[in-house]
mmCIF file of C-alpha atoms in Angstrom:
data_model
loop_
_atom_site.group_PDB
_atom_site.id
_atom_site.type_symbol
_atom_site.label_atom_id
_atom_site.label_comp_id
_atom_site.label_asym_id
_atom_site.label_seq_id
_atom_site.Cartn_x
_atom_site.Cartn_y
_atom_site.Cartn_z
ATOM 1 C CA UNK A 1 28.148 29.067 11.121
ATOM 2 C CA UNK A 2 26.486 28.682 7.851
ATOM 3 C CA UNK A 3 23.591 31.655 7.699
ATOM 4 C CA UNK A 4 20.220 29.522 6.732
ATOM 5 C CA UNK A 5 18.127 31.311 3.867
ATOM 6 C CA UNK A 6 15.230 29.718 2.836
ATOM 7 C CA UNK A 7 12.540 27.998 4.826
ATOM 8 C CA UNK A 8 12.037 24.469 4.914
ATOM 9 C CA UNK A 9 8.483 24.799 3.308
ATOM 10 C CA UNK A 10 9.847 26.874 0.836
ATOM 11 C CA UNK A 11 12.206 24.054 -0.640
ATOM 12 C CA UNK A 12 9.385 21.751 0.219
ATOM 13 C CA UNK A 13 7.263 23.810 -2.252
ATOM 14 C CA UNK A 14 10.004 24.154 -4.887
ATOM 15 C CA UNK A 15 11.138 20.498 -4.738
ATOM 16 C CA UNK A 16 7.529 19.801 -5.426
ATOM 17 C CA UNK A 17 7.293 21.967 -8.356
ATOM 18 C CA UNK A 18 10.241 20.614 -9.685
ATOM 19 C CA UNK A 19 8.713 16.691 -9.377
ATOM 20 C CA UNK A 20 5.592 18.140 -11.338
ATOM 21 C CA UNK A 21 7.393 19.818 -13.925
ATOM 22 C CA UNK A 22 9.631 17.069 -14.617
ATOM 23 C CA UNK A 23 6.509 14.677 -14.508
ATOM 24 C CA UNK A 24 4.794 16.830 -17.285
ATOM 25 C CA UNK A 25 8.042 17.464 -19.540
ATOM 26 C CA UNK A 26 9.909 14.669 -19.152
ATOM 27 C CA UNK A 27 8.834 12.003 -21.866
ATOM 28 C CA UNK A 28 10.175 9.144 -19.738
ATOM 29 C CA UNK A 29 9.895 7.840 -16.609
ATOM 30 C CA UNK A 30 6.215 7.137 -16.213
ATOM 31 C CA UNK A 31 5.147 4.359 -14.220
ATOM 32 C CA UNK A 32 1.987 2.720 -13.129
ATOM 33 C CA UNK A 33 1.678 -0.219 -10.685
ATOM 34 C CA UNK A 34 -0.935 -1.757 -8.395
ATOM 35 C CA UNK A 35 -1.106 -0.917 -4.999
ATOM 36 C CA UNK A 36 0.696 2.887 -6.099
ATOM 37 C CA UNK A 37 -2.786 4.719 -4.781
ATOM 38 C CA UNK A 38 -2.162 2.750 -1.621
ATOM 39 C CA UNK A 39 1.266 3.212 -1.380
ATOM 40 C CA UNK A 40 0.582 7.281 -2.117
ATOM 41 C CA UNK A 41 -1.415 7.534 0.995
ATOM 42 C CA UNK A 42 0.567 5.656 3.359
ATOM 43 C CA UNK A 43 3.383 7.703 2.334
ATOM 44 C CA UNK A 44 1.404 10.921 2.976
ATOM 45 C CA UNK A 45 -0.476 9.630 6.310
ATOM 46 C CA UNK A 46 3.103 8.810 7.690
ATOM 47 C CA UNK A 47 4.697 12.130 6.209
ATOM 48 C CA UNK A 48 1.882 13.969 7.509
ATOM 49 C CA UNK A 49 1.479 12.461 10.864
ATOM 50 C CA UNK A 50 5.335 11.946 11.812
ATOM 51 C CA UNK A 51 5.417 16.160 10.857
ATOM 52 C CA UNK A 52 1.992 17.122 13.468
ATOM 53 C CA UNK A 53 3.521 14.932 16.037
ATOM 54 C CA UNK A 54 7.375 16.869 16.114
ATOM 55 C CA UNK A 55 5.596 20.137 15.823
ATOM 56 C CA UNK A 56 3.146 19.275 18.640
ATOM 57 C CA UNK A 57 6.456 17.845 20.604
ATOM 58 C CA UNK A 58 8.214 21.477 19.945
ATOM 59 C CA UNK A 59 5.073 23.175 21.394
ATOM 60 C CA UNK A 60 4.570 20.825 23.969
ATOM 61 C CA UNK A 61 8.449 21.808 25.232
ATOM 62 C CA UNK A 62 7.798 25.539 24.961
ATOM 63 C CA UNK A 63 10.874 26.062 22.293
ATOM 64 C CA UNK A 64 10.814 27.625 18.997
ATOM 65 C CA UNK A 65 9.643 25.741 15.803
ATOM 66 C CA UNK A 66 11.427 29.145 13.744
ATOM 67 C CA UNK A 67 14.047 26.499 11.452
ATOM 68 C CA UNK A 68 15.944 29.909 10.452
ATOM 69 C CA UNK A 69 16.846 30.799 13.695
ATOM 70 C CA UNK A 70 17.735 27.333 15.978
ATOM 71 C CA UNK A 71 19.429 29.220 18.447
ATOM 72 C CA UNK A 72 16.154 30.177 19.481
ATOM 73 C CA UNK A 73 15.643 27.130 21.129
ATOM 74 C CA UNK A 74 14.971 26.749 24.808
ATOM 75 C CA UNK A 75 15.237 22.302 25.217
ATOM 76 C CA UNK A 76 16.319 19.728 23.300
ATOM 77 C CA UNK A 77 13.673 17.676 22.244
ATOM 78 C CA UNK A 78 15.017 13.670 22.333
ATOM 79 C CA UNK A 79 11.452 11.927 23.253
ATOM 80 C CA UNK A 80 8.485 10.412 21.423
ATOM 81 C CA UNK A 81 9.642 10.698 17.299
ATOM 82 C CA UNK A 82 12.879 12.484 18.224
ATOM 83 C CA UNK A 83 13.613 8.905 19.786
ATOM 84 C CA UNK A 84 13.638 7.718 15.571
ATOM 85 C CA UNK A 85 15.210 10.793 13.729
ATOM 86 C CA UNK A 86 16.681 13.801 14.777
ATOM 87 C CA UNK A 87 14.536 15.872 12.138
ATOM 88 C CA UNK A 88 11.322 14.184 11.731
ATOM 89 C CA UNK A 89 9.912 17.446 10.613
ATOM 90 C CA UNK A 90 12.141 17.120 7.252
ATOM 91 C CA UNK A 91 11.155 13.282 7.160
ATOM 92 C CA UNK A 92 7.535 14.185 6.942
ATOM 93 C CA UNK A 93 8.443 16.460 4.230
ATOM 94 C CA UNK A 94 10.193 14.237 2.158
ATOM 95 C CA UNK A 95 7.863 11.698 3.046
ATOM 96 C CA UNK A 96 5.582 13.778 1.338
ATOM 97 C CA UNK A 97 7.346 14.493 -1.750
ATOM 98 C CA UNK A 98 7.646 10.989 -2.350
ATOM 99 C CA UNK A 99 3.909 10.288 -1.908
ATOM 100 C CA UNK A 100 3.458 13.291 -4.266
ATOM 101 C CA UNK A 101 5.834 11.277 -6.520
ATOM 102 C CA UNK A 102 3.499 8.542 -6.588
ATOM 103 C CA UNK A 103 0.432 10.794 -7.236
ATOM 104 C CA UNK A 104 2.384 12.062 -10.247
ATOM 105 C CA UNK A 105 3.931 8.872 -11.804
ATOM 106 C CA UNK A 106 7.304 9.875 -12.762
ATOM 107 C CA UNK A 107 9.948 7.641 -11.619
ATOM 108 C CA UNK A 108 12.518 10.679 -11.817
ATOM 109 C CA UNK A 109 10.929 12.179 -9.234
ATOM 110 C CA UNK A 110 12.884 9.666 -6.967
ATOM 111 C CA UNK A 111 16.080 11.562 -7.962
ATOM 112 C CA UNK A 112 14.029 14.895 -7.066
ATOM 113 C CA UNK A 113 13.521 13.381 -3.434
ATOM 114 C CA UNK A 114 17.062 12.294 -2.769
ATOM 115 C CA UNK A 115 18.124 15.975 -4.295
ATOM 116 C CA UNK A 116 16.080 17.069 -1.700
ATOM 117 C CA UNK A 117 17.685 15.222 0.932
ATOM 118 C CA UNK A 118 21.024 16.134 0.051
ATOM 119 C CA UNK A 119 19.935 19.910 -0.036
ATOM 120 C CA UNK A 120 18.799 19.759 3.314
ATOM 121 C CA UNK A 121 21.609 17.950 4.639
ATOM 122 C CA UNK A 122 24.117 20.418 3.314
ATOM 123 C CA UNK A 123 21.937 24.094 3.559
ATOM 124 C CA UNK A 124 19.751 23.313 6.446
ATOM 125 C CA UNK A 125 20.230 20.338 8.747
ATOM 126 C CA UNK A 126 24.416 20.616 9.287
ATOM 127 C CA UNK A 127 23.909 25.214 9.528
ATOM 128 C CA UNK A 128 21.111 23.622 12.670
ATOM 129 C CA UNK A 129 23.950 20.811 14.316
ATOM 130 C CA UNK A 130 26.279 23.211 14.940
ATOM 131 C CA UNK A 131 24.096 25.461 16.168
ATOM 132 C CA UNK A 132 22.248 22.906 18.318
ATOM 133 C CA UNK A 133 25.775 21.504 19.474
ATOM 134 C CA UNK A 134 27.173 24.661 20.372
ATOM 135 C CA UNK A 135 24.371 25.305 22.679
ATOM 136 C CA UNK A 136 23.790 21.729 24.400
ATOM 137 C CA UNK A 137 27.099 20.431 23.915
ATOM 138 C CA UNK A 138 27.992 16.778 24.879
ATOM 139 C CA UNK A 139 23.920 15.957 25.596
ATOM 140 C CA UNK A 140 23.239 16.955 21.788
ATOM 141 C CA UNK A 141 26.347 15.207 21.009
ATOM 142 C CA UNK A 142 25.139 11.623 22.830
ATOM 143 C CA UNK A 143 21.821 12.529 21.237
ATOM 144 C CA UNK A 144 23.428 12.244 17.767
ATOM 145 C CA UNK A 145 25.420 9.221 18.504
ATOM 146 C CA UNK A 146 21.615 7.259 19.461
ATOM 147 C CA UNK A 147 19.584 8.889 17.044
ATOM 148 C CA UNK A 148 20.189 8.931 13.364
ATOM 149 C CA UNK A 149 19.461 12.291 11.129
ATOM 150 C CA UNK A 150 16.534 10.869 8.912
ATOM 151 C CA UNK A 151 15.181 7.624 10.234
#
């Protein structure tokens, strides 16, 4: 099993650095266009509301929300925004990131977001599949086959 290191807010955190350093170096990449404000808060209502809901789902189930240790967990969770993505907790993040994307202007910070997809993919989501399929076997299995990773 791959040993997970860093917590998810933790990347969230440094991913978001990252997107506001490159937006203040970079001397490219700056865009402006109507409706972005709009766009920006959609992006964070969604990112922010899709997050609450899984956490209140994971409390709701009694099992642990602790993303360094899944085999803590006592259910698989498959109902309400589970039913959409398999980690809406991580979509709400990067939803985030992209609205703070927006907020900042930098169209590089697009390549930020999809880093940060990839990095979870490889260092967080695949070290909690094996873990979670290990544990609930062919019903986490059939859960994957219905349910995509992201959205």
């Amino acid at each position: 099993m791959r040993k997970l290191k860093l917590p998810p807010a933790l990347i969230f955190m440094l991913f978001g650095g990252l997107m506001y350093l490159l937006s203040k170096g970079l001397p490219v990449g700056q865009f402006d266009f109507l409706g972005r404000n709009a766009l920006q808060w959609i992006c964070a209502g969604l990112g922010g509301a899709i997050g609450f809901l899984a956490v209140i789902q994971f409390l709701r189930a009694g099992t642990s929300l602790d993303p360094k240790h899944p085999e803590k967990s006592t259910v698989l969770v498959v109902k309400g925004v589970y039913n959409f993505s398999r980690n809406p907790m991580y979509l709400g993040l990067l939803l985030l990131l992209l609205s703070w994307g927006l907020h900042l202007g930098n169209a590089f910070n697009t390549i930020v977001a999809a880093l940060f997809v990839t990095f979870m993919n490889r260092f967080q989501i695949v070290a909690e599949e094996e873990v979670l399929e290990k544990k609930y076997g062919a019903a986490y299995r059939s859960y994957c086959a219905l349910v995509r990773r992201w959205f």
